[in-house]
Coordinates of C-alpha atoms and ligand atoms in Angstrom, one line a residue:
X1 CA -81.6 -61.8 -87.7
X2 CA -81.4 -62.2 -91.5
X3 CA -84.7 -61.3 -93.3
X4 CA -85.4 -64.7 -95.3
X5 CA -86.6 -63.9 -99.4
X6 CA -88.3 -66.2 -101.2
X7 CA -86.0 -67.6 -103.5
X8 CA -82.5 -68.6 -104.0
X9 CA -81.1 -69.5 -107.6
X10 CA -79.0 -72.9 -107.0
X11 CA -76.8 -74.5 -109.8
X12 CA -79.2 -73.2 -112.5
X13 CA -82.9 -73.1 -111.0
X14 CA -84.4 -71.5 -108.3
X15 CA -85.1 -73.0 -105.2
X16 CA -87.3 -71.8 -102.0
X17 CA -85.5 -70.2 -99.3
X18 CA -85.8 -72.8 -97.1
X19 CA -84.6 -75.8 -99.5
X20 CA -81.5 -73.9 -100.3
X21 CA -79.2 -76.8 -98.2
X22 CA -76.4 -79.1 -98.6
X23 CA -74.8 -81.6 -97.2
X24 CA -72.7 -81.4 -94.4
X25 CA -69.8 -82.8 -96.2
X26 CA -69.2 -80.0 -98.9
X27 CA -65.7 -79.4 -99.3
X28 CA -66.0 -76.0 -98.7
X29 CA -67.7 -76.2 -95.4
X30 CA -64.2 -77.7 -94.5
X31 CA -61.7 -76.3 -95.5
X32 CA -62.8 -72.6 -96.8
X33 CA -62.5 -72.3 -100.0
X34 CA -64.8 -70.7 -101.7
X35 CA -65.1 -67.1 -103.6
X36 CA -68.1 -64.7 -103.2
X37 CA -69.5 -61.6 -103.5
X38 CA -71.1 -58.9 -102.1
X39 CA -73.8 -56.6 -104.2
X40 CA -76.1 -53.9 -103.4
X41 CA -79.5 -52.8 -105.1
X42 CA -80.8 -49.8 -104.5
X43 CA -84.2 -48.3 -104.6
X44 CA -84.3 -44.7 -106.6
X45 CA -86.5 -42.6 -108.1
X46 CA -86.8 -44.4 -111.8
X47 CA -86.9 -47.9 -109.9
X48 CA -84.4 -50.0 -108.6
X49 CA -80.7 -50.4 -110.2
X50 CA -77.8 -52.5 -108.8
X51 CA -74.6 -50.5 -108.3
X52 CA -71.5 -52.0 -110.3
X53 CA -72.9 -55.1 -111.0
X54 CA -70.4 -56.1 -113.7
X55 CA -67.2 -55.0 -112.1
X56 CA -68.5 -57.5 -109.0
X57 CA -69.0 -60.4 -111.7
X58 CA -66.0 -59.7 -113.0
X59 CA -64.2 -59.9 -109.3
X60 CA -65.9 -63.0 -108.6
X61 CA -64.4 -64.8 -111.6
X62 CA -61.1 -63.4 -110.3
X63 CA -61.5 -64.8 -107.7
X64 CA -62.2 -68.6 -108.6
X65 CA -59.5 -68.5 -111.2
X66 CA -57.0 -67.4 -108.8
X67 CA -58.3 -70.1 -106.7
X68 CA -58.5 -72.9 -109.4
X69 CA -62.0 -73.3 -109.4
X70 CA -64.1 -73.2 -112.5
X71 CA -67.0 -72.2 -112.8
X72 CA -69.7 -73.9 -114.7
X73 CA -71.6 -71.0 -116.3
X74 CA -70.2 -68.0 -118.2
X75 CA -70.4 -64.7 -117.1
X76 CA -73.4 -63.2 -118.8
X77 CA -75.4 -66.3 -117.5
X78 CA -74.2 -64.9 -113.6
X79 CA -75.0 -61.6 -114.2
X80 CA -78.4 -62.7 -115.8
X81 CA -79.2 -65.1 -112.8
X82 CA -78.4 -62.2 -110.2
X83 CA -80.4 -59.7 -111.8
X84 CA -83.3 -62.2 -111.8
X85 CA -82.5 -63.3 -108.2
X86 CA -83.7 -59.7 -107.2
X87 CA -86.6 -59.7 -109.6
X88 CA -88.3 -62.8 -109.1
X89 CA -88.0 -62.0 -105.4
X90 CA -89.7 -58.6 -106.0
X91 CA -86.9 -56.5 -104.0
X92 CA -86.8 -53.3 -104.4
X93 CA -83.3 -52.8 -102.7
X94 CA -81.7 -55.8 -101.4
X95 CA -77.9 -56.7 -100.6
X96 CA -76.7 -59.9 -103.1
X97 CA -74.6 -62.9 -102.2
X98 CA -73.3 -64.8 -104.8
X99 CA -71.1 -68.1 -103.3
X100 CA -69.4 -69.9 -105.4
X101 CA -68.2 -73.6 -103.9
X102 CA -66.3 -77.0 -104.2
X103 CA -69.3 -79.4 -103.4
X104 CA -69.7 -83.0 -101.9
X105 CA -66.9 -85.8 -103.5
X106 CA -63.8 -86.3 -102.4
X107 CA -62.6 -85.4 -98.6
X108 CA -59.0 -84.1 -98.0
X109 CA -57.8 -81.1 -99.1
X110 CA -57.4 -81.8 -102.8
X111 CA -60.9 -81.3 -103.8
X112 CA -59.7 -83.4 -107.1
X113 CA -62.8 -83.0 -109.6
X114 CA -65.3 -82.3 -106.4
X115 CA -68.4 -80.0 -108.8
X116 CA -68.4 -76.5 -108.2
X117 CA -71.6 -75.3 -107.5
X118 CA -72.9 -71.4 -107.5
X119 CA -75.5 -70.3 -105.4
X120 CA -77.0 -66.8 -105.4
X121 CA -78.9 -65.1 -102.9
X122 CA -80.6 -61.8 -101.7
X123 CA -82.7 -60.4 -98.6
X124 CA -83.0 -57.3 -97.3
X125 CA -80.0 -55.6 -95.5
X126 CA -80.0 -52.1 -93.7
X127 CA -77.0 -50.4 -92.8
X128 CA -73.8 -52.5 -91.8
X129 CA -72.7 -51.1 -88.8
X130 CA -75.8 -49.8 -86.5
X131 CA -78.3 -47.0 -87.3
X132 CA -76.2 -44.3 -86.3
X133 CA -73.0 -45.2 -88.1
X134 CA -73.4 -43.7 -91.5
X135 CA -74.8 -39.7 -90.0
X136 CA -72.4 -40.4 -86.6
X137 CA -69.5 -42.1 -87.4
X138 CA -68.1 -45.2 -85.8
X139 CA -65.3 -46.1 -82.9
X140 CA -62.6 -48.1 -84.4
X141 CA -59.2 -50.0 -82.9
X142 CA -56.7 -51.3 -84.4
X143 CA -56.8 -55.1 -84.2
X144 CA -54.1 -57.3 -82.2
X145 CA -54.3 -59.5 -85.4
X146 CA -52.4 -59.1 -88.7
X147 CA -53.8 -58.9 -91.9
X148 CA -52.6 -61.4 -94.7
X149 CA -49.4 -61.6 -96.1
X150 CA -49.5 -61.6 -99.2
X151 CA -47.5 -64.8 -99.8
X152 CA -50.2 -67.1 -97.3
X153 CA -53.4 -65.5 -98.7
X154 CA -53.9 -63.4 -102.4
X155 CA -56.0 -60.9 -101.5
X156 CA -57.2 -60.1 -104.7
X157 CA -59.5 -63.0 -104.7
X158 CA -62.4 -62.8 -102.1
X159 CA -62.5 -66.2 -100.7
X160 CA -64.7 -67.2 -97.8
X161 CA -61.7 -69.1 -95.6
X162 CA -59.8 -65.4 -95.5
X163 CA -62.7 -64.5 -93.3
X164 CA -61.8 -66.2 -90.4
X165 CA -59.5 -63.5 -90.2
X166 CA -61.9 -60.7 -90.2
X167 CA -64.2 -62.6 -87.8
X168 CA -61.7 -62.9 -84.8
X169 CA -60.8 -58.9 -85.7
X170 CA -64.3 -58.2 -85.5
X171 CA -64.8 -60.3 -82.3
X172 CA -62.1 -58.9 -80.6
X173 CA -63.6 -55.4 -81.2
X174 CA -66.8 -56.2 -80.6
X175 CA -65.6 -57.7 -76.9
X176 CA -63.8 -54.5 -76.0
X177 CA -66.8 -52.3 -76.8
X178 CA -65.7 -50.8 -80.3
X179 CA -68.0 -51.1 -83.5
X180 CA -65.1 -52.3 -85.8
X181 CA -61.5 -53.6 -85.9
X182 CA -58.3 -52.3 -88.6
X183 CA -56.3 -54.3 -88.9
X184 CA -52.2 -53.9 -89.7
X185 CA -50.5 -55.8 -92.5
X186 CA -47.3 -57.9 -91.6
X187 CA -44.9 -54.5 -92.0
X188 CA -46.7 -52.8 -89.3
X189 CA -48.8 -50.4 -91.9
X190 CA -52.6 -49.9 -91.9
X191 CA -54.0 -52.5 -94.4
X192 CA -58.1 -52.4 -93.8
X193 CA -61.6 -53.4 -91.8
X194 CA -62.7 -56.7 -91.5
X195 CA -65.3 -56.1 -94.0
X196 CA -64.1 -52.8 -95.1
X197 CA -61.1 -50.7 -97.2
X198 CA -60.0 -47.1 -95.2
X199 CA -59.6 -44.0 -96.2
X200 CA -57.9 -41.0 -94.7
X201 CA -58.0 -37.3 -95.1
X202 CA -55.0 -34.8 -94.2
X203 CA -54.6 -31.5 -95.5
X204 CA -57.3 -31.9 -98.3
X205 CA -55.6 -35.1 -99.4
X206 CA -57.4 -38.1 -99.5
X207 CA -55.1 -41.3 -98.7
X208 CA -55.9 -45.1 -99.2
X209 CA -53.9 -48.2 -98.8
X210 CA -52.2 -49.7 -102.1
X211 CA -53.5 -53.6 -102.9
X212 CA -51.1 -55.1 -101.2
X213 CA -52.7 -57.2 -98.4
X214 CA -56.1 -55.7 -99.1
X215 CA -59.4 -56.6 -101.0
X216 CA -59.3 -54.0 -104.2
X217 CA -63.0 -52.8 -103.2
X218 CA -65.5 -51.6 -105.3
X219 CA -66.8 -48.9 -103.4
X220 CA -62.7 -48.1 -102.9
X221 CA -62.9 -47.3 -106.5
X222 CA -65.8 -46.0 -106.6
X223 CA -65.2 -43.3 -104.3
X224 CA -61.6 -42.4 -105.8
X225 CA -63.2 -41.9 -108.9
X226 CA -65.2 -39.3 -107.1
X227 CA -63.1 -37.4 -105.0
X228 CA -60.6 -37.6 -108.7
X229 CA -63.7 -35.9 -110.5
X230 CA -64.0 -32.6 -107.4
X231 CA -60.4 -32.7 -107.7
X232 CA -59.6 -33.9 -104.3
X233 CA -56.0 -35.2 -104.9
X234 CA -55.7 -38.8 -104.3
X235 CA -52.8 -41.2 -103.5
X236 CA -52.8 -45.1 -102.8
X237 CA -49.8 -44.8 -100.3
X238 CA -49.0 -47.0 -96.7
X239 CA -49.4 -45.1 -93.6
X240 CA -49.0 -46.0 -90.1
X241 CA -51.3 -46.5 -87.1
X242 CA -50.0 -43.1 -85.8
X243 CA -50.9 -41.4 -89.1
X244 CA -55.1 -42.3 -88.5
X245 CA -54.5 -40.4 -84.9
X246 CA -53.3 -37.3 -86.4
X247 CA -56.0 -37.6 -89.6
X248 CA -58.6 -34.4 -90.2
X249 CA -60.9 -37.0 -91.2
X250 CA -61.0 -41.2 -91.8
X251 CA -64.0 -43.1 -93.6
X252 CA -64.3 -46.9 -94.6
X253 CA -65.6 -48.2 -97.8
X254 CA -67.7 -51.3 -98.4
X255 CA -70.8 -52.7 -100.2
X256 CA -72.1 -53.3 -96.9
X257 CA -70.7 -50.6 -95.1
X258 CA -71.1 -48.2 -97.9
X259 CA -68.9 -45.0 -96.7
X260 CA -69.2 -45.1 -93.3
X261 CA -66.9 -42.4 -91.0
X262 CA -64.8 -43.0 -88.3
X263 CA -65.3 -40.2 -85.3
X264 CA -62.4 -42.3 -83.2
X265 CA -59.7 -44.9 -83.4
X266 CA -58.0 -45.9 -80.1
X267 CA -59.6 -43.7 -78.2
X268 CA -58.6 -40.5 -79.8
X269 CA -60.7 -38.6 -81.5
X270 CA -60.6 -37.9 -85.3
X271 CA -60.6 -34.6 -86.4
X272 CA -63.7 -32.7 -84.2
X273 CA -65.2 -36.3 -83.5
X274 CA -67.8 -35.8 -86.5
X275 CA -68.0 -36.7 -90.0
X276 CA -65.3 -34.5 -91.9
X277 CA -66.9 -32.2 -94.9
X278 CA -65.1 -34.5 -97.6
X279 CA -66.5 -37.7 -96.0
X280 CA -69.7 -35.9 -95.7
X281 CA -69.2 -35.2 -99.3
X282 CA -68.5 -38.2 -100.6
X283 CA -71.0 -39.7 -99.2
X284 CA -73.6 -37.9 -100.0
X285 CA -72.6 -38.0 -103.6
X286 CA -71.9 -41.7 -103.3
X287 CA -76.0 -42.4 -102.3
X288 CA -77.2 -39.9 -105.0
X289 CA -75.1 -41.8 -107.8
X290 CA -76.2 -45.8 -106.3
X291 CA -79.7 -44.0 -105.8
X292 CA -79.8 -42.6 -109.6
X293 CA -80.7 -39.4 -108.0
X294 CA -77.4 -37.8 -110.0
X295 CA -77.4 -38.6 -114.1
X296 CA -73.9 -39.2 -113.7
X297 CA -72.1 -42.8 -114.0
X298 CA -75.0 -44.3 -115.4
X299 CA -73.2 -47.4 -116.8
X300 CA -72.6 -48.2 -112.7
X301 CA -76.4 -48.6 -112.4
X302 CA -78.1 -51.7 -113.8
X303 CA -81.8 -51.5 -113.9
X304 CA -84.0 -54.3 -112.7
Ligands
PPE1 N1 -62.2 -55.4 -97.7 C1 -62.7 -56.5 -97.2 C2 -61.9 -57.4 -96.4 C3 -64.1 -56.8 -97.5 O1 -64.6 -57.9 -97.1 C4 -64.8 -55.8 -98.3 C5 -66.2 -56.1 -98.6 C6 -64.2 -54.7 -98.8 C7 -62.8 -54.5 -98.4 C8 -64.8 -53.7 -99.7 O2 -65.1 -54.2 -100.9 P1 -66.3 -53.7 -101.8 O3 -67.6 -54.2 -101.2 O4 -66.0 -54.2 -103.2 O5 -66.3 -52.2 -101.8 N2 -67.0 -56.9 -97.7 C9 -68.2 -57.5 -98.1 C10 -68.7 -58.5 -97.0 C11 -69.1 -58.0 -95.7 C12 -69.7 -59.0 -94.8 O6 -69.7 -58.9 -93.6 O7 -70.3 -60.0 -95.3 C13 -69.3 -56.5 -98.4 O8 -69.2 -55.3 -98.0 O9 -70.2 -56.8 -99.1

């Protein structure tokens, strides 16, 4: 069960928790379009910071101008409001969901000139996939559905409607006993999680999918950036499913997820069936840097 806040910044102003409604006829609700985001703060030794704040702004105004909704405040004014959203809510580390949607007007599918209204809220999250997933690692299968073509959904943008697709992955998984689902693009090659971008390692080379039919991740970058800086080669190349089986080690990347390995996918195991030492690694260096516990990337920190 979510962890209710206090408050919830709605078109301008902050609301309580519980008033933060509308009405049943929002375009949105309908027909899924809408763009949001997903942020982390976390809690470190000089107080709290949240991690890539900017770059996540940034992605959500991507994302409403790819799809043709404008929104009514500039970007400073949502990174100011989401930095306050955690404040004025005194969290101390939080996950943050900016929403930005086509409200009540017009019905049909042109939403016409509909408003477009921007909530932003934040509660307390733990970790994504279960207590054990980040120290254990997590059983995977690849999904029976398809991730997006790239001609019937743009990835790029992180619209709300595109997870209906990552809920009936997740489902399926979740059915057949497995903590998450990867999913295939329409060639046949590994695309991503349903909440999540994959890595792979082989031979001391870390792999990732190219952003084709995937969501260009945050944490994706973040962690190339790191493995670039320990000189870990890197390449953004397809693989196949058969290419995860034979893998020394496979981790997935999210905000929510945050680097989370993968100890088996299909029922085989992945390397010895433990975190690899370069997940282990990277992860470790991942929650010193979101932590502020390493000096180093300061400018991905914003304090609070
Ligand atoms: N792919 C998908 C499909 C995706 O949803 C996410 C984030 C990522 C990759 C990783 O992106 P980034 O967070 O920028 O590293 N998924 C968000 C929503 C998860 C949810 O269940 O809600 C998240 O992690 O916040």
């Amino acid at each position: 069960m979510l962890q209710p806040s206090e408050k919830i910044w709605m078109d301008g102003a902050f609301v309580n928790w519980a008033d933060a409604s509308i009405h049943v006829l929002t375009h949105s609700l309908h027909y899924g379009l809408a763009a949001f985001e997903g942020i982390r703060c976390y809690k470190g030794r000089q107080g709290s910071s949240i991690f890539r704040l900017k770059e996540h702004v940034d992605r959500l105004y991507e994302s409403a101008h790819i799809a043709m909704m404008k929104i009514p405040y500039d970007n400073k004014q949502l990174f100011d409001a989401i930095v306050e959203t955690v404040r004025i809510n005194r969290l101390d580390a939080c996950y943050i969901r900016p929403l930005v949607f086509i409200g009540y007007g017009a019905m049909g599918v042109y939403p016409g000139d509909n408003p477009i209204r921007v909530a932003i809220a934040a509660w307390r999250w733990g970790s994504y996939l279960g207590e054990d997933a980040l120290a254990k690692g997590i059983r995977a299968k690849v999904s029976s559905f398809t991730r997006h073509h790239v001609n019937v959904t743009m990835t790029r943008a992180k619209v709300s409607g595109y997870y209906v697709n990552s809920i009936l992955a997740k489902q399926e998984a979740k059915t057949d006993g497995y903590d998450e689902a990867v999913l295939l693009d329409p060639d046949g090659y590994v695309a991503e999680g349903t909440g999540e971008n994959i890595f792979l390692v082989r031979n001391g080379v870390l792999k990732t999918t190219p952003l084709t039919s995937i969501l260009e991740g945050v944490t994706r970058n973040s962690i190339m950036q790191l493995a670039r800086e320990r000189n870990i080669p890197v390449v953004e190349e397809r693989f196949t499913r058969d290419a995860m089986y034979v893998a020394d080690e496979i981790f997935l990347t999210g905000t929510a997820a945050e680097v989370t390995p993968v100890r088996e996918m299909d029922g085989r195991r992945i390397g010895a069936g433990v975190p690899g030492p370069i997940t282990k690694d990277l992860q470790k260096t991942f929650f010193e840097i979101v932590r502020g516990e390493e000096t180093a990337h300061a400018s991905w920190r914003t304090p609070v």
